[in-house]
Amino acid sequence: LPERKDRLAILEVHFKNKPTAKSVNLEALAAKTAGSSGADLANIANEAAITAARLGHKEITGADLTEAFERVAIGPERKSKVMNEKERKITAYHEAGHAVVGHVLPDSDPVHKITIIPRGHTGGVTWFLPPEDRSYKNIYELKDTLARAMGGRIAEKIIFGEDSVTTSSDLQHVAELSKEMIIREGMGNKTRNLVYPSEATGYYTISTGKPYSEKTAELIDEEIAQFANEAAKRAEAVLKANHKVLDRVAEALLEKETLEEEDLKNIFEGSTLPDSAKLHD
Ligand code: ZN
């Protein structure tokens, strides 16, 4: 995948023959498209031109570019999907939960944007962006990623009650990332420094005909459960210690629907990291 300076070069090629407003900042776009392929970037350029044309703009504006980026990254806005007040409130607290946990935990990427406008298959989105291109992540960073992924569900639990939590793909994400950390990266607590073949590698033990023994399978399951439980506990500790901040984010979302980094500075003020959520000094 192209690095930041290569992404900028690719974007410059694709925007070269497209009328573009002076306010359009391709460097900023290059910065926030870490993980995008050359084809994704070409796609963003085309979507930006289509968006500008649809809205009758003579040149591509910064807003057209943002819309194109989000369309390619997550899917089109579904303004036609009407949420009732209850659903909006649940979505607002769910996204606020992801955002507050991610903001408070020290090894998480910063919050870039939060929205409760449905996009693609999601009801809302909280977007974290790394400040720079990174090739490696350590255990602290990945565990903060797990905790912030739990933040949505835990916020719902705190506000609406244990059995009122709604469906989402967050737990799937937590299970997959935990498994990846444990079997591929040797980051498990009991299985530290050991890696295991996944079903996909075709490498099987002789005794069971499976990628690893039954005993190891049980151990891995236990480790995954521990990672998920630890993430949920840390998310809960953060949200209980920052209940007022959680309320403020949710209320701002209900009012404005979308919050950008600049909007969040004031709202997050006074947030604290409780000792029980700390993994290190
Ligand atoms: Zn979520």
PDB file of C-alpha atoms and ligand atoms in Angstrom:
ATOM      1  CA  LEU A   1       0.000   0.000   0.000  1.00  0.00           C
ATOM      2  CA  PRO A   2       1.251   3.493  -0.824  1.00  0.00           C
ATOM      3  CA  GLU A   3       2.795   5.633   1.913  1.00  0.00           C
ATOM      4  CA  ARG A   4       1.669   9.162   2.635  1.00  0.00           C
ATOM      5  CA  LYS A   5       3.923  10.928   0.143  1.00  0.00           C
ATOM      6  CA  ASP A   6       3.029   8.358  -2.534  1.00  0.00           C
ATOM      7  CA  ARG A   7      -0.678   8.820  -1.787  1.00  0.00           C
ATOM      8  CA  LEU A   8      -0.257  12.557  -2.263  1.00  0.00           C
ATOM      9  CA  ALA A   9       1.480  11.949  -5.616  1.00  0.00           C
ATOM     10  CA  ILE A  10      -1.334   9.577  -6.708  1.00  0.00           C
ATOM     11  CA  LEU A  11      -4.015  12.073  -5.655  1.00  0.00           C
ATOM     12  CA  GLU A  12      -2.255  14.881  -7.504  1.00  0.00           C
ATOM     13  CA  VAL A  13      -2.292  12.794 -10.689  1.00  0.00           C
ATOM     14  CA  HIS A  14      -6.010  12.041 -10.354  1.00  0.00           C
ATOM     15  CA  PHE A  15      -6.996  15.626  -9.562  1.00  0.00           C
ATOM     16  CA  LYS A  16      -4.729  17.153 -12.194  1.00  0.00           C
ATOM     17  CA  ASN A  17      -7.410  17.478 -14.859  1.00  0.00           C
ATOM     18  CA  LYS A  18     -10.344  18.053 -12.531  1.00  0.00           C
ATOM     19  CA  PRO A  19     -11.378  21.633 -11.690  1.00  0.00           C
ATOM     20  CA  THR A  20     -10.673  21.920  -7.969  1.00  0.00           C
ATOM     21  CA  ALA A  21     -11.326  24.772  -5.523  1.00  0.00           C
ATOM     22  CA  LYS A  22      -8.296  26.352  -3.824  1.00  0.00           C
ATOM     23  CA  SER A  23      -9.646  25.268  -0.452  1.00  0.00           C
ATOM     24  CA  VAL A  24      -9.230  21.588  -1.366  1.00  0.00           C
ATOM     25  CA  ASN A  25      -6.350  20.194   0.654  1.00  0.00           C
ATOM     26  CA  LEU A  26      -4.912  17.064  -0.946  1.00  0.00           C
ATOM     27  CA  GLU A  27      -2.183  16.828   1.698  1.00  0.00           C
ATOM     28  CA  ALA A  28      -4.816  16.515   4.407  1.00  0.00           C
ATOM     29  CA  LEU A  29      -6.583  13.841   2.369  1.00  0.00           C
ATOM     30  CA  ALA A  30      -3.295  11.981   1.867  1.00  0.00           C
ATOM     31  CA  ALA A  31      -2.786  12.114   5.639  1.00  0.00           C
ATOM     32  CA  LYS A  32      -6.142  10.564   6.480  1.00  0.00           C
ATOM     33  CA  THR A  33      -6.183   7.859   3.809  1.00  0.00           C
ATOM     34  CA  ALA A  34      -3.607   5.580   5.472  1.00  0.00           C
ATOM     35  CA  GLY A  35      -4.414   2.025   4.371  1.00  0.00           C
ATOM     36  CA  SER A  36      -5.932   3.075   1.033  1.00  0.00           C
ATOM     37  CA  SER A  37      -4.771   1.519  -2.228  1.00  0.00           C
ATOM     38  CA  GLY A  38      -4.096   3.424  -5.446  1.00  0.00           C
ATOM     39  CA  ALA A  39      -7.471   2.212  -6.720  1.00  0.00           C
ATOM     40  CA  ASP A  40      -9.234   3.572  -3.586  1.00  0.00           C
ATOM     41  CA  LEU A  41      -7.624   6.963  -4.169  1.00  0.00           C
ATOM     42  CA  ALA A  42      -8.689   6.989  -7.832  1.00  0.00           C
ATOM     43  CA  ASN A  43     -12.161   6.101  -6.632  1.00  0.00           C
ATOM     44  CA  ILE A  44     -12.216   9.037  -4.198  1.00  0.00           C
ATOM     45  CA  ALA A  45     -11.173  11.415  -7.000  1.00  0.00           C
ATOM     46  CA  ASN A  46     -13.955  10.134  -9.266  1.00  0.00           C
ATOM     47  CA  GLU A  47     -16.551  10.281  -6.492  1.00  0.00           C
ATOM     48  CA  ALA A  48     -15.491  13.854  -5.701  1.00  0.00           C
ATOM     49  CA  ALA A  49     -16.052  14.875  -9.334  1.00  0.00           C
ATOM     50  CA  ILE A  50     -19.444  13.103  -9.398  1.00  0.00           C
ATOM     51  CA  THR A  51     -20.494  14.717  -6.112  1.00  0.00           C
ATOM     52  CA  ALA A  52     -19.492  18.186  -7.357  1.00  0.00           C
ATOM     53  CA  ALA A  53     -21.408  17.653 -10.627  1.00  0.00           C
ATOM     54  CA  ARG A  54     -24.502  16.384  -8.806  1.00  0.00           C
ATOM     55  CA  LEU A  55     -24.545  19.441  -6.559  1.00  0.00           C
ATOM     56  CA  GLY A  56     -23.954  21.805  -9.485  1.00  0.00           C
ATOM     57  CA  HIS A  57     -20.525  22.951  -8.283  1.00  0.00           C
ATOM     58  CA  LYS A  58     -18.256  24.356 -11.001  1.00  0.00           C
ATOM     59  CA  GLU A  59     -15.248  23.010  -9.161  1.00  0.00           C
ATOM     60  CA  ILE A  60     -14.712  20.291  -6.552  1.00  0.00           C
ATOM     61  CA  THR A  61     -15.034  21.793  -3.060  1.00  0.00           C
ATOM     62  CA  GLY A  62     -13.563  20.628   0.242  1.00  0.00           C
ATOM     63  CA  ALA A  63     -17.008  19.360   1.275  1.00  0.00           C
ATOM     64  CA  ASP A  64     -17.331  17.374  -1.991  1.00  0.00           C
ATOM     65  CA  LEU A  65     -13.979  15.779  -1.239  1.00  0.00           C
ATOM     66  CA  THR A  66     -14.947  14.865   2.332  1.00  0.00           C
ATOM     67  CA  GLU A  67     -18.223  13.351   1.108  1.00  0.00           C
ATOM     68  CA  ALA A  68     -16.326  11.345  -1.537  1.00  0.00           C
ATOM     69  CA  PHE A  69     -13.785  10.073   1.004  1.00  0.00           C
ATOM     70  CA  GLU A  70     -16.496   8.934   3.412  1.00  0.00           C
ATOM     71  CA  ARG A  71     -18.545   7.382   0.635  1.00  0.00           C
ATOM     72  CA  VAL A  72     -15.578   5.278  -0.455  1.00  0.00           C
ATOM     73  CA  ALA A  73     -14.472   4.450   3.112  1.00  0.00           C
ATOM     74  CA  ILE A  74     -17.860   3.567   4.630  1.00  0.00           C
ATOM     75  CA  GLY A  75     -20.666   3.872   2.080  1.00  0.00           C
ATOM     76  CA  PRO A  76     -23.160   6.525   0.999  1.00  0.00           C
ATOM     77  CA  GLU A  77     -25.221   8.488   3.502  1.00  0.00           C
ATOM     78  CA  ARG A  78     -28.716   7.090   3.821  1.00  0.00           C
ATOM     79  CA  LYS A  79     -30.671  10.214   4.618  1.00  0.00           C
ATOM     80  CA  SER A  80     -33.795   8.378   3.538  1.00  0.00           C
ATOM     81  CA  LYS A  81     -33.494   6.035   6.502  1.00  0.00           C
ATOM     82  CA  VAL A  82     -35.603   7.690   9.168  1.00  0.00           C
ATOM     83  CA  MET A  83     -34.694   6.872  12.742  1.00  0.00           C
ATOM     84  CA  ASN A  84     -37.254   7.428  15.463  1.00  0.00           C
ATOM     85  CA  GLU A  85     -36.276   9.442  18.552  1.00  0.00           C
ATOM     86  CA  LYS A  86     -35.501   6.335  20.592  1.00  0.00           C
ATOM     87  CA  GLU A  87     -33.212   4.937  17.873  1.00  0.00           C
ATOM     88  CA  ARG A  88     -31.460   8.279  17.492  1.00  0.00           C
ATOM     89  CA  LYS A  89     -30.813   8.421  21.223  1.00  0.00           C
ATOM     90  CA  ILE A  90     -29.467   4.859  21.305  1.00  0.00           C
ATOM     91  CA  THR A  91     -27.221   5.582  18.306  1.00  0.00           C
ATOM     92  CA  ALA A  92     -25.985   8.832  19.858  1.00  0.00           C
ATOM     93  CA  TYR A  93     -25.010   7.140  23.124  1.00  0.00           C
ATOM     94  CA  HIS A  94     -23.528   4.159  21.294  1.00  0.00           C
ATOM     95  CA  GLU A  95     -21.242   6.354  19.169  1.00  0.00           C
ATOM     96  CA  ALA A  96     -20.488   8.644  22.117  1.00  0.00           C
ATOM     97  CA  GLY A  97     -19.364   5.536  24.020  1.00  0.00           C
ATOM     98  CA  HIS A  98     -16.859   4.577  21.308  1.00  0.00           C
ATOM     99  CA  ALA A  99     -15.620   8.162  21.146  1.00  0.00           C
ATOM    100  CA  VAL A 100     -15.186   8.790  24.886  1.00  0.00           C
ATOM    101  CA  VAL A 101     -13.381   5.482  25.490  1.00  0.00           C
ATOM    102  CA  GLY A 102     -11.109   6.114  22.488  1.00  0.00           C
ATOM    103  CA  HIS A 103     -10.417   9.679  23.582  1.00  0.00           C
ATOM    104  CA  VAL A 104      -9.614   8.814  27.190  1.00  0.00           C
ATOM    105  CA  LEU A 105      -7.423   5.743  26.644  1.00  0.00           C
ATOM    106  CA  PRO A 106      -3.841   6.892  26.101  1.00  0.00           C
ATOM    107  CA  ASP A 107      -2.793   4.472  23.350  1.00  0.00           C
ATOM    108  CA  SER A 108      -5.829   4.858  21.082  1.00  0.00           C
ATOM    109  CA  ASP A 109      -5.758   6.880  17.878  1.00  0.00           C
ATOM    110  CA  PRO A 110      -7.515  10.238  18.317  1.00  0.00           C
ATOM    111  CA  VAL A 111     -11.185  10.698  17.398  1.00  0.00           C
ATOM    112  CA  HIS A 112     -11.471  12.285  13.961  1.00  0.00           C
ATOM    113  CA  LYS A 113     -15.221  12.529  13.549  1.00  0.00           C
ATOM    114  CA  ILE A 114     -18.492  11.161  14.960  1.00  0.00           C
ATOM    115  CA  THR A 115     -21.807  11.026  13.137  1.00  0.00           C
ATOM    116  CA  ILE A 116     -25.252   9.558  13.719  1.00  0.00           C
ATOM    117  CA  ILE A 117     -26.235   9.953  10.062  1.00  0.00           C
ATOM    118  CA  PRO A 118     -26.632   6.389   8.756  1.00  0.00           C
ATOM    119  CA  ARG A 119     -23.980   5.521   6.186  1.00  0.00           C
ATOM    120  CA  GLY A 120     -23.604   2.253   4.273  1.00  0.00           C
ATOM    121  CA  HIS A 121     -24.650  -0.532   6.659  1.00  0.00           C
ATOM    122  CA  THR A 122     -24.038   1.451   9.820  1.00  0.00           C
ATOM    123  CA  GLY A 123     -26.430   3.472  11.966  1.00  0.00           C
ATOM    124  CA  GLY A 124     -23.638   5.849  12.946  1.00  0.00           C
ATOM    125  CA  VAL A 125     -19.868   6.033  12.769  1.00  0.00           C
ATOM    126  CA  THR A 126     -17.051   7.038  15.086  1.00  0.00           C
ATOM    127  CA  TRP A 127     -13.898   7.576  13.184  1.00  0.00           C
ATOM    128  CA  PHE A 128     -10.409   7.299  14.630  1.00  0.00           C
ATOM    129  CA  LEU A 129      -7.433   8.354  12.559  1.00  0.00           C
ATOM    130  CA  PRO A 130      -3.770   7.807  13.322  1.00  0.00           C
ATOM    131  CA  PRO A 131      -1.809  11.072  13.385  1.00  0.00           C
ATOM    132  CA  GLU A 132       0.750   9.512  11.030  1.00  0.00           C
ATOM    133  CA  ASP A 133       1.357   6.361   8.985  1.00  0.00           C
ATOM    134  CA  ARG A 134       2.252   3.453  11.228  1.00  0.00           C
ATOM    135  CA  SER A 135       3.474   0.023  10.268  1.00  0.00           C
ATOM    136  CA  TYR A 136       3.349  -1.622  13.702  1.00  0.00           C
ATOM    137  CA  LYS A 137       1.018  -1.596  16.670  1.00  0.00           C
ATOM    138  CA  ASN A 138       1.870  -2.756  20.171  1.00  0.00           C
ATOM    139  CA  ILE A 139      -0.275  -4.640  22.694  1.00  0.00           C
ATOM    140  CA  TYR A 140      -1.325  -1.460  24.540  1.00  0.00           C
ATOM    141  CA  GLU A 141      -2.570   0.137  21.317  1.00  0.00           C
ATOM    142  CA  LEU A 142      -4.452  -2.979  20.251  1.00  0.00           C
ATOM    143  CA  LYS A 143      -6.009  -3.395  23.697  1.00  0.00           C
ATOM    144  CA  ASP A 144      -7.180   0.221  23.580  1.00  0.00           C
ATOM    145  CA  THR A 145      -8.692  -0.562  20.167  1.00  0.00           C
ATOM    146  CA  LEU A 146     -10.580  -3.490  21.732  1.00  0.00           C
ATOM    147  CA  ALA A 147     -11.816  -1.337  24.619  1.00  0.00           C
ATOM    148  CA  ARG A 148     -13.053   1.481  22.395  1.00  0.00           C
ATOM    149  CA  ALA A 149     -14.819  -1.082  20.193  1.00  0.00           C
ATOM    150  CA  MET A 150     -16.647  -2.204  23.358  1.00  0.00           C
ATOM    151  CA  GLY A 151     -17.430   1.415  24.256  1.00  0.00           C
ATOM    152  CA  GLY A 152     -20.622   1.582  22.182  1.00  0.00           C
ATOM    153  CA  ARG A 153     -22.274  -1.415  23.766  1.00  0.00           C
ATOM    154  CA  ILE A 154     -21.139  -0.485  27.288  1.00  0.00           C
ATOM    155  CA  ALA A 155     -22.538   3.047  26.909  1.00  0.00           C
ATOM    156  CA  GLU A 156     -25.895   1.532  25.929  1.00  0.00           C
ATOM    157  CA  LYS A 157     -25.730  -0.772  28.952  1.00  0.00           C
ATOM    158  CA  ILE A 158     -24.990   2.108  31.352  1.00  0.00           C
ATOM    159  CA  ILE A 159     -27.717   4.372  29.964  1.00  0.00           C
ATOM    160  CA  PHE A 160     -30.504   1.979  28.964  1.00  0.00           C
ATOM    161  CA  GLY A 161     -29.754  -1.158  31.029  1.00  0.00           C
ATOM    162  CA  GLU A 162     -27.998  -4.481  30.526  1.00  0.00           C
ATOM    163  CA  ASP A 163     -30.650  -6.190  28.379  1.00  0.00           C
ATOM    164  CA  SER A 164     -31.435  -3.131  26.257  1.00  0.00           C
ATOM    165  CA  VAL A 165     -28.170  -3.284  24.303  1.00  0.00           C
ATOM    166  CA  THR A 166     -28.744  -3.467  20.555  1.00  0.00           C
ATOM    167  CA  THR A 167     -27.133  -5.504  17.770  1.00  0.00           C
ATOM    168  CA  SER A 168     -23.906  -4.336  16.094  1.00  0.00           C
ATOM    169  CA  SER A 169     -20.805  -5.812  14.528  1.00  0.00           C
ATOM    170  CA  ASP A 170     -18.587  -4.538  17.352  1.00  0.00           C
ATOM    171  CA  LEU A 171     -18.356  -7.850  19.223  1.00  0.00           C
ATOM    172  CA  GLN A 172     -17.427  -9.620  16.009  1.00  0.00           C
ATOM    173  CA  HIS A 173     -14.665  -7.095  15.543  1.00  0.00           C
ATOM    174  CA  VAL A 174     -13.452  -7.590  19.129  1.00  0.00           C
ATOM    175  CA  ALA A 175     -13.422 -11.393  18.744  1.00  0.00           C
ATOM    176  CA  GLU A 176     -11.568 -11.259  15.423  1.00  0.00           C
ATOM    177  CA  LEU A 177      -8.940  -8.789  16.570  1.00  0.00           C
ATOM    178  CA  SER A 178      -8.417 -10.712  19.843  1.00  0.00           C
ATOM    179  CA  LYS A 179      -7.960 -13.953  17.958  1.00  0.00           C
ATOM    180  CA  GLU A 180      -5.538 -12.305  15.553  1.00  0.00           C
ATOM    181  CA  MET A 181      -3.492 -10.942  18.468  1.00  0.00           C
ATOM    182  CA  ILE A 182      -3.417 -14.318  20.210  1.00  0.00           C
ATOM    183  CA  ILE A 183      -2.893 -16.822  17.418  1.00  0.00           C
ATOM    184  CA  ARG A 184      -0.899 -14.770  14.918  1.00  0.00           C
ATOM    185  CA  GLU A 185       0.996 -12.244  17.015  1.00  0.00           C
ATOM    186  CA  GLY A 186       1.855 -14.196  20.167  1.00  0.00           C
ATOM    187  CA  MET A 187       0.171 -11.537  22.338  1.00  0.00           C
ATOM    188  CA  GLY A 188      -1.950 -13.823  24.538  1.00  0.00           C
ATOM    189  CA  ASN A 189      -1.467 -13.719  28.313  1.00  0.00           C
ATOM    190  CA  LYS A 190      -0.803 -17.460  28.738  1.00  0.00           C
ATOM    191  CA  THR A 191       0.312 -18.027  25.156  1.00  0.00           C
ATOM    192  CA  ARG A 192       2.710 -15.061  24.950  1.00  0.00           C
ATOM    193  CA  ASN A 193       5.325 -15.537  22.203  1.00  0.00           C
ATOM    194  CA  LEU A 194       3.535 -18.557  20.761  1.00  0.00           C
ATOM    195  CA  VAL A 195       1.758 -18.471  17.419  1.00  0.00           C
ATOM    196  CA  TYR A 196      -0.681 -20.995  15.987  1.00  0.00           C
ATOM    197  CA  PRO A 197      -1.679 -21.830  12.435  1.00  0.00           C
ATOM    198  CA  SER A 198      -5.145 -20.678  11.475  1.00  0.00           C
ATOM    199  CA  GLU A 199      -7.567 -23.010   9.681  1.00  0.00           C
ATOM    200  CA  ALA A 200      -6.623 -21.274   6.443  1.00  0.00           C
ATOM    201  CA  THR A 201      -2.948 -22.279   6.441  1.00  0.00           C
ATOM    202  CA  GLY A 202      -3.579 -25.988   5.907  1.00  0.00           C
ATOM    203  CA  TYR A 203      -1.007 -26.937   8.525  1.00  0.00           C
ATOM    204  CA  TYR A 204      -2.577 -29.481  10.843  1.00  0.00           C
ATOM    205  CA  THR A 205      -1.371 -31.434  13.857  1.00  0.00           C
ATOM    206  CA  ILE A 206      -1.179 -35.176  13.344  1.00  0.00           C
ATOM    207  CA  SER A 207      -3.059 -36.132  16.508  1.00  0.00           C
ATOM    208  CA  THR A 208      -6.310 -34.240  15.935  1.00  0.00           C
ATOM    209  CA  GLY A 209      -6.290 -33.320  12.239  1.00  0.00           C
ATOM    210  CA  LYS A 210      -6.925 -29.736  13.353  1.00  0.00           C
ATOM    211  CA  PRO A 211      -4.624 -26.720  13.261  1.00  0.00           C
ATOM    212  CA  TYR A 212      -3.871 -27.230  16.975  1.00  0.00           C
ATOM    213  CA  SER A 213      -4.780 -29.620  19.790  1.00  0.00           C
ATOM    214  CA  GLU A 214      -8.156 -29.533  21.587  1.00  0.00           C
ATOM    215  CA  LYS A 215      -6.348 -28.352  24.695  1.00  0.00           C
ATOM    216  CA  THR A 216      -4.774 -25.464  22.801  1.00  0.00           C
ATOM    217  CA  ALA A 217      -8.128 -24.637  21.210  1.00  0.00           C
ATOM    218  CA  GLU A 218      -9.624 -24.350  24.708  1.00  0.00           C
ATOM    219  CA  LEU A 219      -6.747 -22.197  25.875  1.00  0.00           C
ATOM    220  CA  ILE A 220      -7.161 -19.877  22.881  1.00  0.00           C
ATOM    221  CA  ASP A 221     -10.905 -19.615  23.521  1.00  0.00           C
ATOM    222  CA  GLU A 222     -10.175 -18.693  27.141  1.00  0.00           C
ATOM    223  CA  GLU A 223      -7.672 -16.062  26.057  1.00  0.00           C
ATOM    224  CA  ILE A 224     -10.146 -14.545  23.590  1.00  0.00           C
ATOM    225  CA  ALA A 225     -12.812 -14.399  26.303  1.00  0.00           C
ATOM    226  CA  GLN A 226     -10.313 -12.755  28.669  1.00  0.00           C
ATOM    227  CA  PHE A 227      -9.406 -10.104  26.107  1.00  0.00           C
ATOM    228  CA  ALA A 228     -13.083  -9.327  25.448  1.00  0.00           C
ATOM    229  CA  ASN A 229     -13.897  -9.165  29.168  1.00  0.00           C
ATOM    230  CA  GLU A 230     -10.905  -6.982  29.936  1.00  0.00           C
ATOM    231  CA  ALA A 231     -11.914  -4.618  27.089  1.00  0.00           C
ATOM    232  CA  ALA A 232     -15.490  -4.433  28.401  1.00  0.00           C
ATOM    233  CA  LYS A 233     -14.299  -3.744  31.968  1.00  0.00           C
ATOM    234  CA  ARG A 234     -11.930  -0.992  30.852  1.00  0.00           C
ATOM    235  CA  ALA A 235     -14.624   0.612  28.677  1.00  0.00           C
ATOM    236  CA  GLU A 236     -17.059   0.508  31.592  1.00  0.00           C
ATOM    237  CA  ALA A 237     -14.530   2.044  33.998  1.00  0.00           C
ATOM    238  CA  VAL A 238     -13.845   4.887  31.543  1.00  0.00           C
ATOM    239  CA  LEU A 239     -17.521   5.598  30.838  1.00  0.00           C
ATOM    240  CA  LYS A 240     -18.557   5.496  34.500  1.00  0.00           C
ATOM    241  CA  ALA A 241     -15.737   7.899  35.399  1.00  0.00           C
ATOM    242  CA  ASN A 242     -16.775  10.192  32.514  1.00  0.00           C
ATOM    243  CA  HIS A 243     -20.558   9.945  32.619  1.00  0.00           C
ATOM    244  CA  LYS A 244     -20.991  13.708  32.185  1.00  0.00           C
ATOM    245  CA  VAL A 245     -18.686  13.793  29.170  1.00  0.00           C
ATOM    246  CA  LEU A 246     -20.612  10.861  27.679  1.00  0.00           C
ATOM    247  CA  ASP A 247     -23.878  12.798  28.145  1.00  0.00           C
ATOM    248  CA  ARG A 248     -22.370  15.917  26.570  1.00  0.00           C
ATOM    249  CA  VAL A 249     -21.161  14.030  23.474  1.00  0.00           C
ATOM    250  CA  ALA A 250     -24.525  12.276  23.052  1.00  0.00           C
ATOM    251  CA  GLU A 251     -26.471  15.524  23.463  1.00  0.00           C
ATOM    252  CA  ALA A 252     -24.230  17.336  20.961  1.00  0.00           C
ATOM    253  CA  LEU A 253     -24.730  14.467  18.488  1.00  0.00           C
ATOM    254  CA  LEU A 254     -28.501  14.588  18.884  1.00  0.00           C
ATOM    255  CA  GLU A 255     -28.389  18.293  18.188  1.00  0.00           C
ATOM    256  CA  LYS A 256     -25.791  18.464  15.372  1.00  0.00           C
ATOM    257  CA  GLU A 257     -25.663  14.860  14.063  1.00  0.00           C
ATOM    258  CA  THR A 258     -21.974  15.197  13.132  1.00  0.00           C
ATOM    259  CA  LEU A 259     -19.076  16.334  15.310  1.00  0.00           C
ATOM    260  CA  GLU A 260     -15.601  17.083  13.996  1.00  0.00           C
ATOM    261  CA  GLU A 261     -12.303  17.108  15.860  1.00  0.00           C
ATOM    262  CA  GLU A 262     -12.575  20.864  16.549  1.00  0.00           C
ATOM    263  CA  ASP A 263     -16.105  20.520  17.966  1.00  0.00           C
ATOM    264  CA  LEU A 264     -14.933  17.805  20.321  1.00  0.00           C
ATOM    265  CA  LYS A 265     -12.143  19.717  22.061  1.00  0.00           C
ATOM    266  CA  ASN A 266     -14.513  21.569  24.416  1.00  0.00           C
ATOM    267  CA  ILE A 267     -16.883  18.660  24.829  1.00  0.00           C
ATOM    268  CA  PHE A 268     -14.111  16.301  25.942  1.00  0.00           C
ATOM    269  CA  GLU A 269     -12.694  18.814  28.419  1.00  0.00           C
ATOM    270  CA  GLY A 270     -12.362  17.487  31.957  1.00  0.00           C
ATOM    271  CA  SER A 271     -12.329  13.816  30.911  1.00  0.00           C
ATOM    272  CA  THR A 272     -10.190  11.579  33.130  1.00  0.00           C
ATOM    273  CA  LEU A 273      -8.513   8.193  32.896  1.00  0.00           C
ATOM    274  CA  PRO A 274      -9.511   6.061  35.915  1.00  0.00           C
ATOM    275  CA  ASP A 275      -6.792   3.871  37.479  1.00  0.00           C
ATOM    276  CA  SER A 276      -8.803   0.715  36.804  1.00  0.00           C
ATOM    277  CA  ALA A 277      -8.595   1.336  33.028  1.00  0.00           C
ATOM    278  CA  LYS A 278      -4.821   1.888  33.028  1.00  0.00           C
ATOM    279  CA  LEU A 279      -2.516  -0.740  31.546  1.00  0.00           C
ATOM    280  CA  HIS A 280       0.679   1.154  32.315  1.00  0.00           C
ATOM    281  CA  ASP A 281       2.006   4.349  33.960  1.00  0.00           C
TER     282      ASP A 281
HETATM  283 ZN    ZN B   1     -20.416   0.398  17.459  1.00  0.00          ZN
END
